[in-house]
Amino acid sequence: MGDDELALSITTRCREAGGLTEATLGELRDELGYKKLGRWVLAEIADALKAAGLGFFPPDRLNAELNAEPRQWQTVWIYQRDGGARARVIDAVLQPDECDVRGVLDGLGAGNLTALSPAERLSRIREIVNA
């Protein structure tokens, strides 16, 4: 299975699980078609996930410099980087230099509607109307 197929398989799995799923490094390795889980296979897995618009944590699991002896039973959480509330919170924690951390965390935690995307605002309005 190539990188594109891995991305498609994991993307589908993640979407079917509501935008967040857990996978072992062994599963991800097998989907790429490797027999062994070497340090450099980690970079290929990370690249395939990123190319599919997916994020993962903990980030050190797929970093060859930090995970010098990867094990097939080690797990990573995979999430859709779709701009939704979950993705924005995870991204704020994992990549604080790339966003307004205070705005994201305060807004979502306090229910500040300005921190929500237009789709999330519409969803909140629908919840209120249908309550």
CSV table of N, CA and C in Angstrom, one decimal, residues 60-106:
chain,number,residue,atom,x,y,z
A,60,ASP,N,6.3,13.1,19.2
A,60,ASP,CA,7.6,12.5,19.3
A,60,ASP,C,7.5,11.0,18.8
A,61,ARG,N,6.3,10.4,18.8
A,61,ARG,CA,6.2,9.0,18.3
A,61,ARG,C,6.6,8.8,16.9
A,62,LEU,N,6.4,9.9,16.1
A,62,LEU,CA,6.7,9.8,14.6
A,62,LEU,C,7.9,10.6,14.3
A,63,ASN,N,8.7,10.9,15.3
A,63,ASN,CA,10.0,11.7,15.0
A,63,ASN,C,11.1,10.8,15.2
A,64,ALA,N,11.9,10.5,14.2
A,64,ALA,CA,13.0,9.5,14.2
A,64,ALA,C,14.1,9.9,15.2
A,65,GLU,N,14.3,11.2,15.4
A,65,GLU,CA,15.3,11.7,16.3
A,65,GLU,C,14.9,11.4,17.8
A,66,LEU,N,13.6,11.5,18.1
A,66,LEU,CA,13.1,11.3,19.4
A,66,LEU,C,12.7,9.9,19.8
A,67,ASN,N,12.3,9.2,18.7
A,67,ASN,CA,11.8,7.8,18.9
A,67,ASN,C,12.8,6.9,18.2
A,68,ALA,N,14.0,6.8,18.8
A,68,ALA,CA,15.1,6.0,18.2
A,68,ALA,C,14.8,4.5,18.1
A,69,GLU,N,13.9,4.0,18.9
A,69,GLU,CA,13.6,2.6,18.9
A,69,GLU,C,12.1,2.4,18.8
A,70,PRO,N,11.5,2.7,17.7
A,70,PRO,CA,10.0,2.6,17.6
A,70,PRO,C,9.6,1.1,17.8
A,71,ARG,N,8.4,1.0,18.4
A,71,ARG,CA,7.9,-0.3,18.7
A,71,ARG,C,6.5,-0.4,18.0
A,72,GLN,N,6.2,-1.6,17.5
A,72,GLN,CA,4.9,-1.7,16.7
A,72,GLN,C,3.7,-1.5,17.6
A,73,TRP,N,3.8,-1.7,18.9
A,73,TRP,CA,2.6,-1.5,19.8
A,73,TRP,C,2.5,0.0,20.3
A,74,GLN,N,3.4,0.8,20.0
A,74,GLN,CA,3.3,2.2,20.4
A,74,GLN,C,2.1,2.8,19.6
A,75,THR,N,1.4,3.7,20.2
A,75,THR,CA,0.2,4.3,19.5
A,75,THR,C,0.3,5.8,19.3
A,76,VAL,N,-0.4,6.2,18.3
A,76,VAL,CA,-0.6,7.7,18.1
A,76,VAL,C,-2.0,7.9,17.9
A,77,TRP,N,-2.5,9.1,18.3
A,77,TRP,CA,-3.8,9.6,18.1
A,77,TRP,C,-3.8,10.4,16.8
A,78,ILE,N,-4.7,10.1,15.9
A,78,ILE,CA,-4.8,10.8,14.6
A,78,ILE,C,-6.1,11.5,14.6
A,79,TYR,N,-6.0,12.8,14.1
A,79,TYR,CA,-7.2,13.7,14.1
A,79,TYR,C,-7.2,14.4,12.8
A,80,GLN,N,-8.5,14.7,12.4
A,80,GLN,CA,-8.7,15.5,11.2
A,80,GLN,C,-8.3,17.0,11.5
A,81,ARG,N,-7.5,17.6,10.6
A,81,ARG,CA,-7.2,19.0,10.8
A,81,ARG,C,-8.1,19.7,9.9
A,82,ASP,N,-9.4,19.8,10.3
A,82,ASP,CA,-10.5,20.3,9.5
A,82,ASP,C,-10.9,21.7,9.9
A,83,GLY,N,-10.2,22.3,10.9
A,83,GLY,CA,-10.5,23.7,11.3
A,83,GLY,C,-11.6,23.7,12.4
A,84,GLY,N,-12.1,22.5,12.8
A,84,GLY,CA,-13.1,22.4,13.8
A,84,GLY,C,-12.5,22.7,15.2
A,85,ALA,N,-13.3,22.7,16.2
A,85,ALA,CA,-12.9,23.0,17.5
A,85,ALA,C,-11.8,22.1,18.0
A,86,ARG,N,-12.0,20.8,17.9
A,86,ARG,CA,-11.0,19.8,18.3
A,86,ARG,C,-9.7,20.1,17.7
A,87,ALA,N,-9.7,20.2,16.4
A,87,ALA,CA,-8.4,20.4,15.6
A,87,ALA,C,-7.7,21.7,16.1
A,88,ARG,N,-8.5,22.8,16.3
A,88,ARG,CA,-7.9,24.0,16.7
A,88,ARG,C,-7.3,24.0,18.1
A,89,VAL,N,-7.9,23.2,19.0
A,89,VAL,CA,-7.4,23.1,20.3
A,89,VAL,C,-6.1,22.3,20.3
A,90,ILE,N,-6.1,21.1,19.6
A,90,ILE,CA,-4.9,20.3,19.5
A,90,ILE,C,-3.8,21.0,18.8
A,91,ASP,N,-4.1,21.7,17.7
A,91,ASP,CA,-3.1,22.5,17.0
A,91,ASP,C,-2.5,23.6,17.9
A,92,ALA,N,-3.4,24.2,18.7
A,92,ALA,CA,-2.9,25.3,19.6
A,92,ALA,C,-1.9,24.8,20.6
A,93,VAL,N,-2.2,23.6,21.1
A,93,VAL,CA,-1.3,23.0,22.1
A,93,VAL,C,0.0,22.5,21.4
A,94,LEU,N,-0.1,21.8,20.3
A,94,LEU,CA,1.0,21.2,19.6
A,94,LEU,C,1.9,22.2,18.8
A,95,GLN,N,1.2,23.3,18.3
A,95,GLN,CA,2.0,24.2,17.4
A,95,GLN,C,1.6,25.7,17.9
A,96,PRO,N,2.0,26.0,19.1
A,96,PRO,CA,1.6,27.3,19.6
A,96,PRO,C,2.1,28.5,18.9
A,97,ASP,N,3.2,28.4,18.1
A,97,ASP,CA,3.7,29.5,17.4
A,97,ASP,C,2.9,29.8,16.1
A,98,GLU,N,2.0,28.9,15.7
A,98,GLU,CA,1.3,29.1,14.5
A,98,GLU,C,-0.2,29.5,14.7
A,99,CYS,N,-0.5,29.9,15.9
A,99,CYS,CA,-1.9,30.3,16.1
A,99,CYS,C,-2.0,31.2,17.4
A,100,ASP,N,-3.2,31.8,17.6
A,100,ASP,CA,-3.5,32.6,18.7
A,100,ASP,C,-4.0,31.7,19.8
A,101,VAL,N,-3.1,31.1,20.6
A,101,VAL,CA,-3.4,30.1,21.6
A,101,VAL,C,-4.4,30.6,22.6
A,102,ARG,N,-4.2,31.8,23.2
A,102,ARG,CA,-5.1,32.4,24.1
A,102,ARG,C,-6.5,32.5,23.5
A,103,GLY,N,-6.6,33.0,22.3
A,103,GLY,CA,-7.9,33.2,21.7
A,103,GLY,C,-8.6,31.9,21.5
A,104,VAL,N,-7.9,30.9,21.0
A,104,VAL,CA,-8.5,29.6,20.8
A,104,VAL,C,-9.0,28.9,22.1
A,105,LEU,N,-8.1,28.9,23.1
A,105,LEU,CA,-8.4,28.2,24.3
A,105,LEU,C,-9.4,28.9,25.1
A,106,ASP,N,-9.3,30.2,25.2
A,106,ASP,CA,-10.3,31.0,26.0
A,106,ASP,C,-11.6,31.0,25.3
